[in-house]
Short mmCIF file of C-alpha atoms in Angstrom, two decimals:
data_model
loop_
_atom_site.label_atom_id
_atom_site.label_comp_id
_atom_site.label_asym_id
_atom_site.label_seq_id
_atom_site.Cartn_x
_atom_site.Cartn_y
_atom_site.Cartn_z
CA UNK A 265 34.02 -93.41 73.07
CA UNK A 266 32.84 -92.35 76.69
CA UNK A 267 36.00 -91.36 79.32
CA UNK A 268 35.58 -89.87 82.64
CA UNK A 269 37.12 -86.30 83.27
CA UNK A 270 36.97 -86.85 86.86
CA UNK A 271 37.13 -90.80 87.37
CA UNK A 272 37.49 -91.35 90.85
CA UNK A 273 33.73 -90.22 91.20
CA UNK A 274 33.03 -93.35 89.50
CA UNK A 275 33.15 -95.06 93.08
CA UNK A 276 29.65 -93.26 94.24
CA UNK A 277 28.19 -95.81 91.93
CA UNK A 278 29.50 -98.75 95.04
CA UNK A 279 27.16 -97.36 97.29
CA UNK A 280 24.47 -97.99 94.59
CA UNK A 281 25.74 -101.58 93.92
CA UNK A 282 25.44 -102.46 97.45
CA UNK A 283 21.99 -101.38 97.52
CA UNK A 284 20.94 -103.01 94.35
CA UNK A 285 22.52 -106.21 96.32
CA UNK A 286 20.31 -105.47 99.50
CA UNK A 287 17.23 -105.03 97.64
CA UNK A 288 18.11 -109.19 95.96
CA UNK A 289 18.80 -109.96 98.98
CA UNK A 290 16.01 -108.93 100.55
CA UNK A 291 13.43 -110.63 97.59
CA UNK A 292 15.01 -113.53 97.58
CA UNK A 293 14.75 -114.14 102.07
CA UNK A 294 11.01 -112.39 101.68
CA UNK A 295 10.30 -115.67 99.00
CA UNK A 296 11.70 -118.14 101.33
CA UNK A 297 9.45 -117.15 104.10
CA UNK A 298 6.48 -116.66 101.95
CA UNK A 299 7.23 -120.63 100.90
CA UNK A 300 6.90 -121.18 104.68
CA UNK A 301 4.14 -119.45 105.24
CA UNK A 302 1.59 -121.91 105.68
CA UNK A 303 -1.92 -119.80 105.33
CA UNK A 304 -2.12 -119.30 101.56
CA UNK A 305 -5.12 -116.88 101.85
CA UNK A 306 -3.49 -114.55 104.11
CA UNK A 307 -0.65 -114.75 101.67
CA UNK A 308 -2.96 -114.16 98.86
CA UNK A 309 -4.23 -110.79 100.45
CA UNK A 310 -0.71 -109.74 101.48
CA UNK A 311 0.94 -110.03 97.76
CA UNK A 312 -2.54 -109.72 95.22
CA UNK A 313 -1.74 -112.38 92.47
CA UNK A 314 -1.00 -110.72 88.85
CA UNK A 315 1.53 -108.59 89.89
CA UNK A 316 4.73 -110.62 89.20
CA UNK A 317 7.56 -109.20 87.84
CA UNK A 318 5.59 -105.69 88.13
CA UNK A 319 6.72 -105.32 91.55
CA UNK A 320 10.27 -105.22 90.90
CA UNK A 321 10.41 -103.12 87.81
CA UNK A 322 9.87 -99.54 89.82
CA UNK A 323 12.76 -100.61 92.10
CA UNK A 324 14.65 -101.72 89.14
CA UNK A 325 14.49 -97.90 87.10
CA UNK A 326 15.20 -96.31 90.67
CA UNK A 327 18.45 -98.12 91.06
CA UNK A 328 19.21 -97.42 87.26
CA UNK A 329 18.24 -93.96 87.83
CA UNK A 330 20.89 -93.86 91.20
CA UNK A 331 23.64 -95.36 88.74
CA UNK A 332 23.10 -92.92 86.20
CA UNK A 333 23.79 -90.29 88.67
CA UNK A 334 26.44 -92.08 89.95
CA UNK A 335 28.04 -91.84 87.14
CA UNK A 336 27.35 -88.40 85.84
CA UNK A 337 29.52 -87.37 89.12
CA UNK A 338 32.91 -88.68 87.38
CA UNK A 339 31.69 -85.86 84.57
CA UNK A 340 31.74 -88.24 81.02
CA UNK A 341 33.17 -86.56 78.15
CA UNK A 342 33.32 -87.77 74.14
CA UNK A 343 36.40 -86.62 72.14
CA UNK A 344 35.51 -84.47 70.03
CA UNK A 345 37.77 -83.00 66.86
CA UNK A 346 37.59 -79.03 66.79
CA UNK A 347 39.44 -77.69 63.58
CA UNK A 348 42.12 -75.39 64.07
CA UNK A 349 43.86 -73.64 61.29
CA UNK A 350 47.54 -73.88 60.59
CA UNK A 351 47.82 -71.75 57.43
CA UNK A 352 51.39 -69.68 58.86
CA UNK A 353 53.23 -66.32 57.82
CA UNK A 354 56.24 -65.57 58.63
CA UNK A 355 57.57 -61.76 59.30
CA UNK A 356 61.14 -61.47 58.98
CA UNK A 357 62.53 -58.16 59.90
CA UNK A 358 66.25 -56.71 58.74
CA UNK A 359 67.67 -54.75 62.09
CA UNK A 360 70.73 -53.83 61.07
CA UNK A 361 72.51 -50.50 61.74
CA UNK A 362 72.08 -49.82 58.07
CA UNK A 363 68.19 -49.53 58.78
CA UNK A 364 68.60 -46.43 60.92
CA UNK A 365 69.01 -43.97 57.63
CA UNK A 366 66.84 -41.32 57.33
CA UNK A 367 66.15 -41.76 53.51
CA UNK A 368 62.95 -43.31 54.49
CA UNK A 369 60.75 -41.01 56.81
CA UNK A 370 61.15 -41.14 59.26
CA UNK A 371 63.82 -43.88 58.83
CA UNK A 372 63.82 -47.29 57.41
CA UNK A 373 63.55 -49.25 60.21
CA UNK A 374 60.85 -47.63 62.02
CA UNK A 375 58.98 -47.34 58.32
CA UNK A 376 59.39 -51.16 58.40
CA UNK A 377 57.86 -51.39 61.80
CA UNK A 378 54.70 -49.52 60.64
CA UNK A 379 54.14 -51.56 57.45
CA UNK A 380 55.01 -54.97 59.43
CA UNK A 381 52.33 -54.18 61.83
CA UNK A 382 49.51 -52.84 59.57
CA UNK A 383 50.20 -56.11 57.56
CA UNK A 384 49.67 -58.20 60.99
CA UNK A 385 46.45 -55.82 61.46
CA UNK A 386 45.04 -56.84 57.85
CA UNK A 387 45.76 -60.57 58.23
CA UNK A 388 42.56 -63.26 59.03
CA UNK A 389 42.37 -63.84 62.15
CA UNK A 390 42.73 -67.67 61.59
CA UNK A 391 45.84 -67.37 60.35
CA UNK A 392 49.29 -68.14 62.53
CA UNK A 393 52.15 -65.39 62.22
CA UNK A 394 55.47 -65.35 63.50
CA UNK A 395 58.36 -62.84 64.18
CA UNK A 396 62.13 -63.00 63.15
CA UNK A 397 64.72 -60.63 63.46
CA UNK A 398 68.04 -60.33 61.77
CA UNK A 399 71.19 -58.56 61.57
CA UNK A 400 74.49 -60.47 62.28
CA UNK A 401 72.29 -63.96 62.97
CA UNK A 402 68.27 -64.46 62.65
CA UNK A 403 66.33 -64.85 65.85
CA UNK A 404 62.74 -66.00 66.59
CA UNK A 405 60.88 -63.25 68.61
CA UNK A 406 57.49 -64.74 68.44
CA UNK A 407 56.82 -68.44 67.00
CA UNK A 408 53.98 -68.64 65.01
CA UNK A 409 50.22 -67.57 66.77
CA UNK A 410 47.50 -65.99 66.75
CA UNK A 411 47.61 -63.59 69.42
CA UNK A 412 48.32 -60.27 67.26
CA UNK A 413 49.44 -58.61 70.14
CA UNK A 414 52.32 -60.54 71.16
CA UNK A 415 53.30 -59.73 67.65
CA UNK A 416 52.40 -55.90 67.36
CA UNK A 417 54.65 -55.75 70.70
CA UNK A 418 57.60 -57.69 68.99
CA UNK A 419 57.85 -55.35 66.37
CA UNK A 420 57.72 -52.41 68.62
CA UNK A 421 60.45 -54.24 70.51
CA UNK A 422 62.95 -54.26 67.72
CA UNK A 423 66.61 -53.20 68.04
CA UNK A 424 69.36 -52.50 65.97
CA UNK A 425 72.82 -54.53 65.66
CA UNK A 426 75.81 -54.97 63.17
CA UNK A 427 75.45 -56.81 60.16
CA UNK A 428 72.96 -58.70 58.03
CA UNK A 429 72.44 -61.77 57.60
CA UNK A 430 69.12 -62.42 54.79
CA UNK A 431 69.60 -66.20 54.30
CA UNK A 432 69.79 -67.11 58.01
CA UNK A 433 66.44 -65.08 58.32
CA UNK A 434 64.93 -67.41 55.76
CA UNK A 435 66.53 -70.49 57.18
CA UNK A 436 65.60 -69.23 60.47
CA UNK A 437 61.51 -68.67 59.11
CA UNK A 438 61.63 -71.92 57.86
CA UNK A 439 62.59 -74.23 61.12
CA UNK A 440 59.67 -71.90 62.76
CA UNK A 441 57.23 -72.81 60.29
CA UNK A 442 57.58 -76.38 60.69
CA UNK A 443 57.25 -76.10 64.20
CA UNK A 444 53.81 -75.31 63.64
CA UNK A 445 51.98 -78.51 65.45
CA UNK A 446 50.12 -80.94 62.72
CA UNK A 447 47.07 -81.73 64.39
CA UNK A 448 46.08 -84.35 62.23
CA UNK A 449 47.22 -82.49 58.75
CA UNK A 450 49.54 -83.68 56.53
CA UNK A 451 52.90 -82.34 55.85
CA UNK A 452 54.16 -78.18 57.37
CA UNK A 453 50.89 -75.64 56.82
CA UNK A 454 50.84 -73.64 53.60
CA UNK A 455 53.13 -70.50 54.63
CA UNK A 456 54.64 -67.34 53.73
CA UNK A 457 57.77 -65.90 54.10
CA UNK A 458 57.48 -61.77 54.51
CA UNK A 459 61.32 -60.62 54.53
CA UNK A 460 61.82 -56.55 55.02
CA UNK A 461 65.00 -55.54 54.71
CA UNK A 462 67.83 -52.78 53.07
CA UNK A 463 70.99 -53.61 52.78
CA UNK A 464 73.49 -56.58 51.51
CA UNK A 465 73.97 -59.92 53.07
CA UNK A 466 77.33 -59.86 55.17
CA UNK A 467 77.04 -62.86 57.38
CA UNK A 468 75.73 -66.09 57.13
CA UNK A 469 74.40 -68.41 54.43
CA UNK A 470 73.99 -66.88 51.13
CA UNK A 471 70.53 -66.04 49.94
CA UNK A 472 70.86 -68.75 47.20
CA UNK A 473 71.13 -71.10 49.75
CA UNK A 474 67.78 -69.76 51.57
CA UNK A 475 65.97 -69.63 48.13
CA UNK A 476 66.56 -72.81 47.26
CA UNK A 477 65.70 -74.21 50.59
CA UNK A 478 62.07 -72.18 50.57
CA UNK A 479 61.47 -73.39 47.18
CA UNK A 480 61.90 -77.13 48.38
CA UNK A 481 60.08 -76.86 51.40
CA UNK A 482 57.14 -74.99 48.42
CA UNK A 483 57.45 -71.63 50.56
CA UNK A 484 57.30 -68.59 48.72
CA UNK A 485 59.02 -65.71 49.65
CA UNK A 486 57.99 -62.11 49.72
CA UNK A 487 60.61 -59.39 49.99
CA UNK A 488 60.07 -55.29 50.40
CA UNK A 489 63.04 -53.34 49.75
CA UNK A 490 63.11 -49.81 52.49
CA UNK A 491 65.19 -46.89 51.49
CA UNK A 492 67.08 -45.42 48.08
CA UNK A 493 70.41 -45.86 47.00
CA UNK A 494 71.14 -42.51 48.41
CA UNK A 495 70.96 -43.35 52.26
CA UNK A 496 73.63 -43.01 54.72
CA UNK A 497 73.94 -43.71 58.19
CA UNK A 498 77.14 -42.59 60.58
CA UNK A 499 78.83 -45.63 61.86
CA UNK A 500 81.62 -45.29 64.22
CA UNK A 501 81.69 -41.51 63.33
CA UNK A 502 82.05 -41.99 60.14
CA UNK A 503 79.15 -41.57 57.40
CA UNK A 504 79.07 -44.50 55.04
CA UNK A 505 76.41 -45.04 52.20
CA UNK A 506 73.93 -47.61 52.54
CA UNK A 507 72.14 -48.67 49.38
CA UNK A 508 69.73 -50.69 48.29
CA UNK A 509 70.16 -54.41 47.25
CA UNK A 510 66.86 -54.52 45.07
CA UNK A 511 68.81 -57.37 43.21
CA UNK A 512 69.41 -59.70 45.67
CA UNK A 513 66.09 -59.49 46.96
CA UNK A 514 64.32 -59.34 43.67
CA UNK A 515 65.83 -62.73 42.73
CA UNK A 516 64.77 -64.31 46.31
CA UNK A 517 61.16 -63.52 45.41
CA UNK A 518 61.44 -64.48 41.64
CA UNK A 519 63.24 -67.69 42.94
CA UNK A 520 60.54 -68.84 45.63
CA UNK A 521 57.32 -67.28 43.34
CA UNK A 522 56.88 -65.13 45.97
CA UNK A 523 56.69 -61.23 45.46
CA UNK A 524 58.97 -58.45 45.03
CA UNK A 525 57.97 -54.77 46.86
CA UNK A 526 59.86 -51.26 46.75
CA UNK A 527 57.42 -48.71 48.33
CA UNK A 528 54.88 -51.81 49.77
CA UNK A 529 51.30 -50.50 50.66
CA UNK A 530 49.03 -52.51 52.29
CA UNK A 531 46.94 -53.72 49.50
CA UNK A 532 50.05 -54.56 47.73
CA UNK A 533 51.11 -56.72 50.54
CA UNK A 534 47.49 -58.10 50.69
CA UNK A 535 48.62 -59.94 47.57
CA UNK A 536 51.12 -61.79 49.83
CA UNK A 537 48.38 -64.20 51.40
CA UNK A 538 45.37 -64.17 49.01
CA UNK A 539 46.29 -67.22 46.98
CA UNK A 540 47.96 -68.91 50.35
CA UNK A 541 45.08 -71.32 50.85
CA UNK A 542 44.35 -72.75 54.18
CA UNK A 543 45.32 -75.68 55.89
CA UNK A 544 42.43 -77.47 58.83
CA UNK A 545 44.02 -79.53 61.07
CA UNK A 546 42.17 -81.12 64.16
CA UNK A 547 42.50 -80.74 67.90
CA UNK A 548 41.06 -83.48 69.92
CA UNK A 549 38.96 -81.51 72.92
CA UNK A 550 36.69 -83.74 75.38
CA UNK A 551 33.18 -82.83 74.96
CA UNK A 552 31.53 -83.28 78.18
CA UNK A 553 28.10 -84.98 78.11
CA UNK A 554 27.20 -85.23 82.13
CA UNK A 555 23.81 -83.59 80.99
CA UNK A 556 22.99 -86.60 78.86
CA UNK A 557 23.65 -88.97 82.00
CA UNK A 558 21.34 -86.76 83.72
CA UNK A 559 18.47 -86.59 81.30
CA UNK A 560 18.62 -90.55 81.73
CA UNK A 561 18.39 -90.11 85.61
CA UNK A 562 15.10 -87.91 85.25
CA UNK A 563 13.43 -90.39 82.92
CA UNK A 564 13.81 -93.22 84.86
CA UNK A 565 12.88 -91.56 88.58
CA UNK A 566 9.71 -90.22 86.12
CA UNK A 567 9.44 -93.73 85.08
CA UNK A 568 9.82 -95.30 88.40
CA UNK A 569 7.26 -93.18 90.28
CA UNK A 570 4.74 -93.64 87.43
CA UNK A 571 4.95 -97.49 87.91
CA UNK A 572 4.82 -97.59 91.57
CA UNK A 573 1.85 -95.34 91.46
CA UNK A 574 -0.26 -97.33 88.61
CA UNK A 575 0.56 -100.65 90.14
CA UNK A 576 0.63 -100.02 94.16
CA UNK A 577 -0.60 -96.75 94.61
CA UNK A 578 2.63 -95.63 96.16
CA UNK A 579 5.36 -93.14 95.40
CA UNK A 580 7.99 -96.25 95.70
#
């Protein structure tokens, strides 16, 4: 279906119409004198019998030709689909105070931050990803895209706080994902769920509560355990140990049929999106086609000129 990008063009093609309407006019008062003209020889010299509707048909393909061009002004445009893909990761990111132990070179968070942004690096470009961070509650830092960048730079940004709260940071992944815009597809985009993290939940829902959700919603998630059960980290002066919970988020990948990472590498992460699939959704773009309106305009001038020439041996 043709639509007009610029529509209010579309009235250059009045000046045309009223020309069009000038040159009936003009036919129709040239035959009523030529029935009053009373010397049909003269006549006969004047207007050369055989031409008949041959005289009209170079005016006719110049006035089309004038429309065309009209028209083309007001820039016509088809809708077109374009396919965009929708296939999403997630990257959720434990900040609390509990990541800033040592045990992990050169500590835990800032190991995290390395791995979370060569994963980003090795990722197809196609693909959406998004940023969470948690410690007390689960924040989005960057919904889901595709501009790396914005994501490399949202890792970088990362800062510590008090608690952690795991579920939330699924819960949290989850609404993000489904924010991802359909564009035509059916149902949220296949996704992943990357959680990094240390420590024990303390706040929020429990991480039963976020595995069961991701399994509904068919979202596996991936979890990579940073640090030994021999880290500390001084809190409030006072230095408190900060183990591992390789249990709890063992189970969370189990749980989900997503996978479960203590020292992750990249082409053990790799394994994360491999079998994720892709999901095209369309975009409707306008496809402008003012050079086909155009085209049209040439011919006919072309075709006008050549008929005026072979039949009156005038340019028009």
């Amino acid at each position: 279906m043709i639509r007009f990008l610029q529509p209010w063009w579309l009235l250059a093609v009045l000046p045309v119409l009223a020309l069009a309407a000038a040159y009936v006019w003009r036919q129709r008062r040239r035959k009523a004198y030529a029935m009053r003209f009373t010397n049909v020889d003269l006549l006969r010299t004047l207007a050369p019998r055989g031409l008949g509707w041959r005289r009209h048909a170079a005016a006719t393909a110049f006035l089309l030709c004038l429309l065309a061009l009209a028209t083309a002004m007001a820039r016509p445009a088809m809708d077109t689909k374009e396919p965009l893909e929708r296939a999403t990761v997630m990257l959720a990111i434990d900040v609390s105070l509990s990541m800033q132990a040592d045990d992990v070179a050169p500590n835990r968070l800032e190991a995290a931050q390395e791995a979370a942004k060569q994963f980003v690096a090795e990722l197809p470009p196609s693909y959406n990803v998004g940023l969470v961070s948690f410690a007390k509650a689960a924040n989005v830092l960057v919904s889901p895209t595709k501009d790396r960048a914005a994501v490399t730079a949202g890792i970088d940004g990362l800062v510590l706080a008090e608690s952690t709260a795991t579920g939330e940071a699924v819960f949290t992944c989850l609404e993000a994902i489904r924010s991802v815009p359909a564009d035509g597809a059916a149902g949220i985009p296949p996704a992943r769920i990357v959680l990094l993290s240390d420590g024990y939940r303390t706040s929020g829902r429990s991480v039963e509560e976020a595995a069961a959700a991701a399994q509904a919603a068919n979202v596996p998630v991936s979890t990579i355990a940073f640090g030994t059960d021999s880290g500390q980290v001084d809190i409030g002066g006072q230095l408190q140990r900060v183990p591992v919970d390789r249990m709890a988020l063992a189970e969370l990948a189990e749980t989900t049929e997503g996978y479960f990472y203590e020292a992750a590498s990249i082409s053990e992460l790799k394994q994360v999106y491999q079998d994720m699939g892709s999901s095209i959704g369309f975009r409707t773009e306008p496809r402008e086609v003012t050079q086909w309106y155009a085209g049209v305009a040439l011919l006919l001038a072309l075709c006008a000129g050549a008929m005026s020439l072979l039949w009156t041996s005038r340019l028009l």
